Amino acid sequence: MSIFSGMTVKAASENQKQFVFDQAMLLTDTERTELESLAVELGEETETALLVLTLDGTDGKDIKKYVEDYYDDEAPGYDQPFGNTAILAIDMEQRDIYLAGFKKAEDNLDNATLDYIREQITPALSEGDYFEAFSTFMHESAYYLVDDPANLENDYDYSGIADSRNEYIEGNSSNGMLGLLSHWGFQLIVSIVLAGIVVSIMVFQSGGKVTVNGNTYMDKRNSKIINRHDRFIRKTVTKQRKPQNNSGGGGGITGGGHSHSGSRGKF
Amino acid sequence: MILHYKCPNCGGDMSFNADTGSLSCPSCGNEENIENYPENLMSASFEENEVKEYHCDNCGAVLLTEADTTATNCSFCGAGIVIADRLAGVLAPKKVIPFTISKEEAIIAFRKWCRKGLLTPKGFMSADRIKSITGMYVPFWLYDLNSDVDVTASCTKVRTYTSGDYIYTETKYYEAYRKINLDYVKIPVDASEKMNDELMDKLEPFPYEQLKDFKTPYLAGFISEKYNYTDSALLPRAKDKISDYVDSFVHSTFAGYHSIHYRDKNIDTRAVRSDYVLLPVWMVSYDYENQEHIFAMNGQTGKVVGKPPISKGKVALWFSGIAASSFLALKCVSFFMGGGFF
């Protein structure tokens, strides 16, 4: 099957028709169909096109550049060209992974979130469990893309730190009605907690507080260290590779001028 | 034996005057210096249980006292009375801090304190329902404590640096030893059974430079009690009061280390000396909505302690006020950050 020749969606179509582009032939037909329908279902709830690209080599391009060019050339999007899009691309030759978020997905799936999702799916990819990795990508992305994850209509078990991650994202999204609203809730909670702490301190201290400390009663002339030693025992040095520039801190601007968030790594 | 101070000039009842610090006669204004007052309770001896009932020196009425009372006012004639045999021998206080805040000043200071309460109900702030205000010399033990500390700890210093493609974390391990001598002087512990320990602790600090050799006339016109607990009985509480101080001092001697793990920590605290003293406290009893609230005021510094009633309305007001304003502040911050400043 020729994948890219089938991409007549372009500007002509309002909606993304295909979501899984399995160039490297990693999926069975059933799996592909299942992922396609999952992408349609989650796409509607998140108003975002969730794309999966599997590649067998990238024509010598860096995978990040490849994904950027892909967005520029194919103009994917949920309801319009160059619209809300989250892309997972893996290259079997270099064993590279790249995740990118455009438009709404750039806000909700920032670099840190994409890093997190990438870490979630890397083990499955390494083991060759591609279907599992791709569906996890779609579910996890959807989780951060919707306003209220509780409304997601399926029984996927979202990973544990999602709540704290979600707050983090709320704190970071600075534009878009969605981000703003959830931002409010977050601010409200912070304000209420703060007020609660201050008022409790006020109530607690209304009966008078202790105003003496160790210095009040200490006889400073005679209170001192009489004898001391500090003996050096041993030294250990551990080293750790510096985080690579391209891993984690992804994102950037495509040749076509579209900014995006991103995360890259190996599997 | 009952001590009662009659004015040598006019025969009036004399009492201690907090403003001048002397024994004074309210009738003719005569002032007697207390520090030169002849008295030796230490060597005085009274036969125990000799007297079960005391009679007022002034009017002859039976004095109604509790077993612990050492100074009181005659309930009939109002004269200030000191029961000397309860202040003699082992019960003789060594020192006393006399009142410097008179009853009138105490009432004014208490009213002022009530008005400052941010959470107290409006009806309480006017402070017009003071049921009673009593000047009391509370028995305290002042301990001088010596702590001998031996500690051995495993400590680390951590340094990180980068070189080439790698981040290096260097951890140096040390064995650190400290021998520390700590002296804490005049740790006050109240020795009266009736007094709430927590309340008395909050009254600190007392100005020790005001400590005077004990003389009975200081008590004239005030209430006083003898101690219920001996110094050895209260030593654990004194030790407990300084244990946090000792710990934080020990910790401070390991400054510069990133982690401290105590392997061996030996704190030996002994009482070097303990003195029986009387410290001045105004006890204020206040009626608010059929409930009695007890407050204590340091008779030297005027510091007031005690749980005032809390107004739910005011708590709600403060809560919502703080919540609303911090919410607004956060909103502004995010607005500016979203507005491209960040």
GROMACS .gro file of N, CA, C and O in nm, chain A residues 93-193:
model
  404
   93GLU      N    1   1.530   0.236   1.130
   93GLU     CA    2   1.671   0.230   1.092
   93GLU      C    3   1.760   0.286   1.203
   93GLU      O    4   1.852   0.220   1.248
   94GLN      N    5   1.728   0.407   1.245
   94GLN     CA    6   1.809   0.472   1.349
   94GLN      C    7   1.755   0.441   1.489
   94GLN      O    8   1.817   0.480   1.587
   95ARG      N    9   1.641   0.375   1.493
   95ARG     CA   10   1.570   0.350   1.619
   95ARG      C   11   1.548   0.481   1.698
   95ARG      O   12   1.573   0.490   1.818
   96ASP      N   13   1.505   0.581   1.623
   96ASP     CA   14   1.474   0.712   1.682
   96ASP      C   15   1.325   0.723   1.710
   96ASP      O   16   1.243   0.666   1.637
   97ILE      N   17   1.293   0.796   1.815
   97ILE     CA   18   1.152   0.830   1.839
   97ILE      C   19   1.143   0.982   1.839
   97ILE      O   20   1.230   1.050   1.892
   98TYR      N   21   1.038   1.033   1.781
   98TYR     CA   22   1.014   1.176   1.797
   98TYR      C   23   0.865   1.199   1.815
   98TYR      O   24   0.782   1.143   1.743
   99LEU      N   25   0.833   1.278   1.918
   99LEU     CA   26   0.694   1.317   1.940
   99LEU      C   27   0.682   1.466   1.921
   99LEU      O   28   0.770   1.542   1.964
  100ALA      N   29   0.576   1.508   1.853
  100ALA     CA   30   0.559   1.651   1.831
  100ALA      C   31   0.414   1.690   1.855
  100ALA      O   32   0.322   1.610   1.834
  101GLY      N   33   0.395   1.812   1.904
  101GLY     CA   34   0.260   1.863   1.923
  101GLY      C   35   0.247   1.997   1.853
  101GLY      O   36   0.333   2.084   1.867
  102PHE      N   37   0.141   2.013   1.774
  102PHE     CA   38   0.118   2.139   1.703
  102PHE      C   39  -0.012   2.201   1.749
  102PHE      O   40  -0.107   2.131   1.786
  103LYS      N   41  -0.017   2.333   1.744
  103LYS     CA   42  -0.137   2.409   1.781
  103LYS      C   43  -0.182   2.376   1.924
  103LYS      O   44  -0.103   2.385   2.015
  104LYS      N   45  -0.307   2.333   1.939
  104LYS     CA   46  -0.355   2.301   2.074
  104LYS      C   47  -0.265   2.196   2.142
  104LYS      O   48  -0.237   2.203   2.262
  105ALA      N   49  -0.218   2.103   2.063
  105ALA     CA   50  -0.132   1.999   2.120
  105ALA      C   51   0.003   2.056   2.163
  105ALA      O   52   0.073   1.997   2.245
  106GLU      N   53   0.042   2.169   2.105
  106GLU     CA   54   0.167   2.230   2.149
  106GLU      C   55   0.152   2.285   2.291
  106GLU      O   56   0.243   2.279   2.373
  107ASP      N   57   0.032   2.339   2.320
  107ASP     CA   58   0.008   2.394   2.453
  107ASP      C   59  -0.010   2.284   2.557
  107ASP      O   60   0.052   2.285   2.662
  108ASN      N   61  -0.102   2.192   2.523
  108ASN     CA   62  -0.135   2.091   2.624
  108ASN      C   63  -0.029   1.983   2.637
  108ASN      O   64  -0.010   1.926   2.743
  109LEU      N   65   0.034   1.952   2.525
  109LEU     CA   66   0.142   1.853   2.531
  109LEU      C   67   0.274   1.929   2.517
  109LEU      O   68   0.332   1.934   2.410
  110ASP      N   69   0.318   1.989   2.624
  110ASP     CA   70   0.444   2.062   2.616
  110ASP      C   71   0.560   1.963   2.620
  110ASP      O   72   0.540   1.842   2.630
  111ASN      N   73   0.681   2.015   2.610
  111ASN     CA   74   0.798   1.927   2.600
  111ASN      C   75   0.803   1.826   2.714
  111ASN      O   76   0.830   1.709   2.693
  112ALA      N   77   0.774   1.876   2.835
  112ALA     CA   78   0.786   1.788   2.952
  112ALA      C   79   0.683   1.676   2.945
  112ALA      O   80   0.712   1.561   2.976
  113THR      N   81   0.562   1.710   2.898
  113THR     CA   82   0.458   1.608   2.889
  113THR      C   83   0.493   1.506   2.782
  113THR      O   84   0.475   1.386   2.799
  114LEU      N   85   0.545   1.556   2.668
  114LEU     CA   86   0.584   1.463   2.562
  114LEU      C   87   0.699   1.373   2.609
  114LEU      O   88   0.703   1.255   2.577
  115ASP      N   89   0.791   1.431   2.686
  115ASP     CA   90   0.898   1.348   2.744
  115ASP      C   91   0.838   1.236   2.826
  115ASP      O   92   0.880   1.121   2.818
  116TYR      N   93   0.738   1.275   2.904
  116TYR     CA   94   0.674   1.178   2.993
  116TYR      C   95   0.608   1.067   2.910
  116TYR      O   96   0.625   0.949   2.938
  117ILE      N   97   0.535   1.107   2.807
  117ILE     CA   98   0.467   1.006   2.724
  117ILE      C   99   0.571   0.917   2.655
  117ILE      O  100   0.556   0.795   2.648
  118ARG      N  101   0.680   0.981   2.608
  118ARG     CA  102   0.783   0.903   2.541
  118ARG      C  103   0.841   0.798   2.635
  118ARG      O  104   0.861   0.681   2.598
  119GLU      N  105   0.863   0.838   2.760
  119GLU     CA  106   0.916   0.742   2.856
  119GLU      C  107   0.818   0.628   2.881
  119GLU      O  108   0.859   0.515   2.906
  120GLN      N  109   0.687   0.660   2.872
  120GLN     CA  110   0.587   0.556   2.893
  120GLN      C  111   0.588   0.452   2.782
  120GLN      O  112   0.562   0.335   2.806
  121ILE      N  113   0.616   0.495   2.659
  121ILE     CA  114   0.602   0.401   2.548
  121ILE      C  115   0.733   0.338   2.504
  121ILE      O  116   0.733   0.238   2.434
  122THR      N  117   0.847   0.395   2.546
  122THR     CA  118   0.976   0.342   2.500
  122THR      C  119   0.996   0.193   2.532
  122THR      O  120   1.038   0.118   2.444
  123PRO      N  121   0.963   0.147   2.655
  123PRO     CA  122   0.985   0.004   2.681
  123PRO      C  123   0.907  -0.086   2.585
  123PRO      O  124   0.962  -0.184   2.535
  124ALA      N  125   0.782  -0.050   2.556
  124ALA     CA  126   0.701  -0.132   2.465
  124ALA      C  127   0.763  -0.132   2.325
  124ALA      O  128   0.768  -0.236   2.259
  125LEU      N  129   0.810  -0.017   2.281
  125LEU     CA  130   0.872  -0.009   2.149
  125LEU      C  131   0.997  -0.096   2.145
  125LEU      O  132   1.021  -0.167   2.047
  126SER      N  133   1.078  -0.090   2.250
  126SER     CA  134   1.201  -0.167   2.252
  126SER      C  135   1.170  -0.317   2.243
  126SER      O  136   1.247  -0.392   2.183
  127GLU      N  137   1.058  -0.356   2.299
  127GLU     CA  138   1.024  -0.498   2.296
  127GLU      C  139   0.950  -0.535   2.169
  127GLU      O  140   0.910  -0.651   2.152
  128GLY      N  141   0.926  -0.438   2.083
  128GLY     CA  142   0.858  -0.468   1.959
  128GLY      C  143   0.707  -0.473   1.973
  128GLY      O  144   0.637  -0.519   1.883
  129ASP      N  145   0.657  -0.424   2.085
  129ASP     CA  146   0.513  -0.426   2.107
  129ASP      C  147   0.455  -0.295   2.055
  129ASP      O  148   0.417  -0.207   2.130
  130TYR      N  149   0.450  -0.284   1.920
  130TYR     CA  150   0.420  -0.154   1.860
  130TYR      C  151   0.276  -0.112   1.882
  130TYR      O  152   0.247   0.004   1.910
  131PHE      N  153   0.183  -0.209   1.871
  131PHE     CA  154   0.042  -0.173   1.886
  131PHE      C  155   0.017  -0.113   2.025
  131PHE      O  156  -0.045  -0.009   2.039
  132GLU      N  157   0.075  -0.181   2.121
  132GLU     CA  158   0.060  -0.135   2.259
  132GLU      C  159   0.116   0.007   2.274
  132GLU      O  160   0.053   0.095   2.333
  133ALA      N  161   0.236   0.030   2.220
  133ALA     CA  162   0.300   0.161   2.233
  133ALA      C  163   0.217   0.270   2.166
  133ALA      O  164   0.197   0.378   2.221
  134PHE      N  165   0.163   0.238   2.045
  134PHE     CA  166   0.089   0.340   1.971
  134PHE      C  167  -0.042   0.374   2.041
  134PHE      O  168  -0.082   0.490   2.048
  135SER      N  169  -0.109   0.271   2.093
  135SER     CA  170  -0.237   0.303   2.157
  135SER      C  171  -0.213   0.377   2.289
  135SER      O  172  -0.290   0.465   2.326
  136THR      N  173  -0.103   0.343   2.358
  136THR     CA  174  -0.070   0.419   2.479
  136THR      C  175  -0.047   0.565   2.445
  136THR      O  176  -0.093   0.656   2.513
  137PHE      N  177   0.025   0.586   2.334
  137PHE     CA  178   0.050   0.724   2.290
  137PHE      C  179  -0.081   0.799   2.270
  137PHE      O  180  -0.098   0.912   2.315
  138MET      N  181  -0.176   0.732   2.205
  138MET     CA  182  -0.304   0.800   2.177
  138MET      C  183  -0.382   0.828   2.306
  138MET      O  184  -0.434   0.937   2.325
  139HIS      N  185  -0.386   0.728   2.394
  139HIS     CA  186  -0.460   0.746   2.518
  139HIS      C  187  -0.397   0.854   2.605
  139HIS      O  188  -0.466   0.942   2.657
  140GLU      N  189  -0.267   0.844   2.622
  140GLU     CA  190  -0.199   0.941   2.711
  140GLU      C  191  -0.212   1.083   2.655
  140GLU      O  192  -0.236   1.178   2.728
  141SER      N  193  -0.195   1.096   2.523
  141SER     CA  194  -0.208   1.229   2.463
  141SER      C  195  -0.347   1.284   2.487
  141SER      O  196  -0.364   1.399   2.527
  142ALA      N  197  -0.446   1.197   2.464
  142ALA     CA  198  -0.585   1.241   2.481
  142ALA      C  199  -0.609   1.286   2.623
  142ALA      O  200  -0.678   1.385   2.649
  143TYR      N  201  -0.547   1.215   2.716
  143TYR     CA  202  -0.566   1.248   2.858
  143TYR      C  203  -0.528   1.392   2.886
  143TYR      O  204  -0.595   1.463   2.960
  144TYR      N  205  -0.419   1.436   2.826
  144TYR     CA  206  -0.374   1.573   2.854
  144TYR      C  207  -0.440   1.675   2.763
  144TYR      O  208  -0.432   1.795   2.787
  145LEU      N  209  -0.503   1.626   2.657
  145LEU     CA  210  -0.563   1.720   2.563
  145LEU      C  211  -0.705   1.760   2.600
  145LEU      O  212  -0.751   1.867   2.562
  146VAL      N  213  -0.772   1.672   2.675
  146VAL     CA  214  -0.910   1.708   2.707
  146VAL      C  215  -0.914   1.793   2.833
  146VAL      O  216  -0.822   1.791   2.915
  147ASP      N  217  -1.024   1.863   2.844
  147ASP     CA  218  -1.045   1.952   2.956
  147ASP      C  219  -1.056   1.875   3.086
  147ASP      O  220  -0.989   1.902   3.184
  148ASP      N  221  -1.143   1.777   3.084
  148ASP     CA  222  -1.171   1.698   3.203
  148ASP      C  223  -1.153   1.551   3.171
  148ASP      O  224  -1.238   1.490   3.106
  149PRO      N  225  -1.042   1.494   3.213
  149PRO     CA  226  -1.011   1.356   3.174
  149PRO      C  227  -1.118   1.257   3.217
  149PRO      O  228  -1.129   1.150   3.158
  150ALA      N  229  -1.198   1.293   3.317
  150ALA     CA  230  -1.299   1.200   3.364
  150ALA      C  231  -1.403   1.171   3.256
  150ALA      O  232  -1.469   1.069   3.258
  151ASN      N  233  -1.414   1.263   3.159
  151ASN     CA  234  -1.515   1.244   3.055
  151ASN      C  235  -1.470   1.151   2.943
  151ASN      O  236  -1.547   1.121   2.853
  152LEU      N  237  -1.345   1.112   2.944
  152LEU     CA  238  -1.296   1.025   2.838
  152LEU      C  239  -1.375   0.895   2.840
  152LEU      O  240  -1.385   0.828   2.941
  153GLU      N  241  -1.430   0.862   2.721
  153GLU     CA  242  -1.523   0.749   2.717
  153GLU      C  243  -1.453   0.618   2.690
  153GLU      O  244  -1.475   0.554   2.589
  154ASN      N  245  -1.363   0.576   2.773
  154ASN     CA  246  -1.313   0.440   2.763
  154ASN      C  247  -1.247   0.401   2.892
  154ASN      O  248  -1.227   0.484   2.981
  155ASP      N  249  -1.213   0.276   2.898
  155ASP     CA  250  -1.168   0.226   3.028
  155ASP      C  251  -1.016   0.211   3.032
  155ASP      O  252  -0.964   0.125   3.099
  156TYR      N  253  -0.949   0.293   2.957
  156TYR     CA  254  -0.805   0.286   2.959
  156TYR      C  255  -0.755   0.331   3.097
  156TYR      O  256  -0.805   0.427   3.155
  157ASP      N  257  -0.657   0.259   3.147
  157ASP     CA  258  -0.606   0.290   3.281
  157ASP      C  259  -0.492   0.390   3.269
  157ASP      O  260  -0.381   0.355   3.232
  158TYR      N  261  -0.523   0.514   3.302
  158TYR     CA  262  -0.420   0.618   3.286
  158TYR      C  263  -0.316   0.608   3.396
  158TYR      O  264  -0.346   0.571   3.508
  159SER      N  265  -0.196   0.644   3.359
  159SER     CA  266  -0.086   0.623   3.454
  159SER      C  267  -0.097   0.717   3.574
  159SER      O  268  -0.157   0.823   3.568
  160GLY      N  269  -0.036   0.673   3.682
  160GLY     CA  270  -0.060   0.728   3.814
  160GLY      C  271  -0.032   0.875   3.834
  160GLY      O  272  -0.107   0.944   3.900
  161ILE      N  273   0.074   0.925   3.777
  161ILE     CA  274   0.110   1.063   3.812
  161ILE      C  275   0.030   1.164   3.733
  161ILE      O  276   0.057   1.283   3.737
  162ALA      N  277  -0.071   1.113   3.662
  162ALA     CA  278  -0.144   1.201   3.572
  162ALA      C  279  -0.198   1.325   3.640
  162ALA      O  280  -0.194   1.434   3.584
  163ASP      N  281  -0.248   1.309   3.764
  163ASP     CA  282  -0.309   1.424   3.830
  163ASP      C  283  -0.211   1.537   3.853
  163ASP      O  284  -0.238   1.652   3.823
  164SER      N  285  -0.095   1.500   3.908
  164SER     CA  286   0.002   1.605   3.935
  164SER      C  287   0.053   1.662   3.804
  164SER      O  288   0.079   1.781   3.793
  165ARG      N  289   0.068   1.576   3.704
  165ARG     CA  290   0.113   1.624   3.574
  165ARG      C  291   0.012   1.724   3.521
  165ARG      O  292   0.047   1.828   3.466
  166ASN      N  293  -0.114   1.690   3.542
  166ASN     CA  294  -0.217   1.774   3.488
  166ASN      C  295  -0.211   1.914   3.547
  166ASN      O  296  -0.223   2.012   3.476
  167GLU      N  297  -0.188   1.921   3.677
  167GLU     CA  298  -0.177   2.051   3.741
  167GLU      C  299  -0.060   2.128   3.684
  167GLU      O  300  -0.067   2.246   3.660
  168TYR      N  301   0.048   2.054   3.663
  168TYR     CA  302   0.167   2.116   3.610
  168TYR      C  303   0.137   2.179   3.476
  168TYR      O  304   0.176   2.291   3.446
  169ILE      N  305   0.059   2.105   3.398
  169ILE     CA  306   0.028   2.157   3.265
  169ILE      C  307  -0.064   2.276   3.273
  169ILE      O  308  -0.045   2.375   3.203
  170GLU      N  309  -0.160   2.267   3.367
  170GLU     CA  310  -0.248   2.382   3.385
  170GLU      C  311  -0.166   2.506   3.418
  170GLU      O  312  -0.191   2.614   3.369
  171GLY      N  313  -0.068   2.487   3.503
  171GLY     CA  314   0.015   2.599   3.543
  171GLY      C  315   0.096   2.655   3.428
  171GLY      O  316   0.139   2.768   3.431
  172ASN      N  317   0.117   2.571   3.326
  172ASN     CA  318   0.205   2.614   3.218
  172ASN      C  319   0.132   2.667   3.096
  172ASN      O  320   0.187   2.744   3.020
  173SER      N  321   0.009   2.620   3.079
  173SER     CA  322  -0.059   2.666   2.959
  173SER      C  323  -0.103   2.809   2.983
  173SER      O  324  -0.168   2.840   3.080
  174SER      N  325  -0.063   2.895   2.896
  174SER     CA  326  -0.088   3.035   2.924
  174SER      C  327  -0.190   3.094   2.830
  174SER      O  328  -0.237   3.204   2.851
  175ASN      N  329  -0.227   3.023   2.726
  175ASN     CA  330  -0.333   3.078   2.643
  175ASN      C  331  -0.429   2.970   2.602
  175ASN      O  332  -0.409   2.852   2.626
  176GLY      N  333  -0.538   3.012   2.542
  176GLY     CA  334  -0.642   2.917   2.506
  176GLY      C  335  -0.743   2.910   2.618
  176GLY      O  336  -0.707   2.908   2.735
  177MET      N  337  -0.869   2.906   2.582
  177MET     CA  338  -0.977   2.907   2.680
  177MET      C  339  -0.964   2.789   2.776
  177MET      O  340  -0.984   2.803   2.896
  178LEU      N  341  -0.926   2.674   2.721
  178LEU     CA  342  -0.913   2.553   2.802
  178LEU      C  343  -0.814   2.573   2.915
  178LEU      O  344  -0.843   2.552   3.032
  179GLY      N  345  -0.695   2.614   2.877
  179GLY     CA  346  -0.588   2.632   2.974
  179GLY      C  347  -0.628   2.732   3.080
  179GLY      O  348  -0.607   2.711   3.198
  180LEU      N  349  -0.692   2.839   3.035
  180LEU     CA  350  -0.728   2.947   3.126
  180LEU      C  351  -0.825   2.897   3.232
  180LEU      O  352  -0.810   2.924   3.351
  181LEU      N  353  -0.925   2.820   3.188
  181LEU     CA  354  -1.026   2.772   3.282
  181LEU      C  355  -0.965   2.680   3.387
  181LEU      O  356  -0.989   2.696   3.505
  182SER      N  357  -0.885   2.587   3.339
  182SER     CA  358  -0.826   2.495   3.436
  182SER      C  359  -0.727   2.570   3.523
  182SER      O  360  -0.707   2.538   3.639
  183HIS      N  361  -0.666   2.670   3.467
  183HIS     CA  362  -0.578   2.757   3.542
  183HIS      C  363  -0.653   2.819   3.661
  183HIS      O  364  -0.603   2.826   3.770
  184TRP      N  365  -0.773   2.861   3.638
  184TRP     CA  366  -0.855   2.922   3.743
  184TRP      C  367  -0.872   2.828   3.861
  184TRP      O  368  -0.855   2.865   3.975
  185GLY      N  369  -0.910   2.706   3.827
  185GLY     CA  370  -0.931   2.607   3.933
  185GLY      C  371  -0.807   2.589   4.016
  185GLY      O  372  -0.811   2.586   4.139
  186PHE      N  373  -0.697   2.582   3.946
  186PHE     CA  374  -0.570   2.563   4.015
  186PHE      C  375  -0.541   2.681   4.108
  186PHE      O  376  -0.506   2.664   4.224
  187GLN      N  377  -0.564   2.800   4.056
  187GLN     CA  378  -0.538   2.920   4.138
  187GLN      C  379  -0.631   2.925   4.258
  187GLN      O  380  -0.591   2.962   4.367
  188LEU      N  381  -0.755   2.883   4.235
  188LEU     CA  382  -0.852   2.885   4.343
  188LEU      C  383  -0.808   2.794   4.456
  188LEU      O  384  -0.812   2.831   4.573
  189ILE      N  385  -0.761   2.675   4.418
  189ILE     CA  386  -0.716   2.580   4.520
  189ILE      C  387  -0.599   2.638   4.598
  189ILE      O  388  -0.596   2.636   4.721
  190VAL      N  389  -0.503   2.695   4.525
  190VAL     CA  390  -0.387   2.754   4.591
  190VAL      C  391  -0.432   2.863   4.689
  190VAL      O  392  -0.388   2.868   4.803
  191SER      N  393  -0.524   2.949   4.644
  191SER     CA  394  -0.570   3.059   4.729
  191SER      C  395  -0.638   3.007   4.855
  191SER      O  396  -0.614   3.056   4.965
  192ILE      N  397  -0.723   2.906   4.837
  192ILE     CA  398  -0.797   2.854   4.952
  192ILE      C  399  -0.703   2.788   5.052
  192ILE      O  400  -0.713   2.809   5.173
  193VAL      N  401  -0.608   2.712   5.000
  193VAL     CA  402  -0.511   2.647   5.089
  193VAL      C  403  -0.432   2.753   5.165
  193VAL      O  404  -0.415   2.746   5.287
   0.00000   0.00000   0.00000
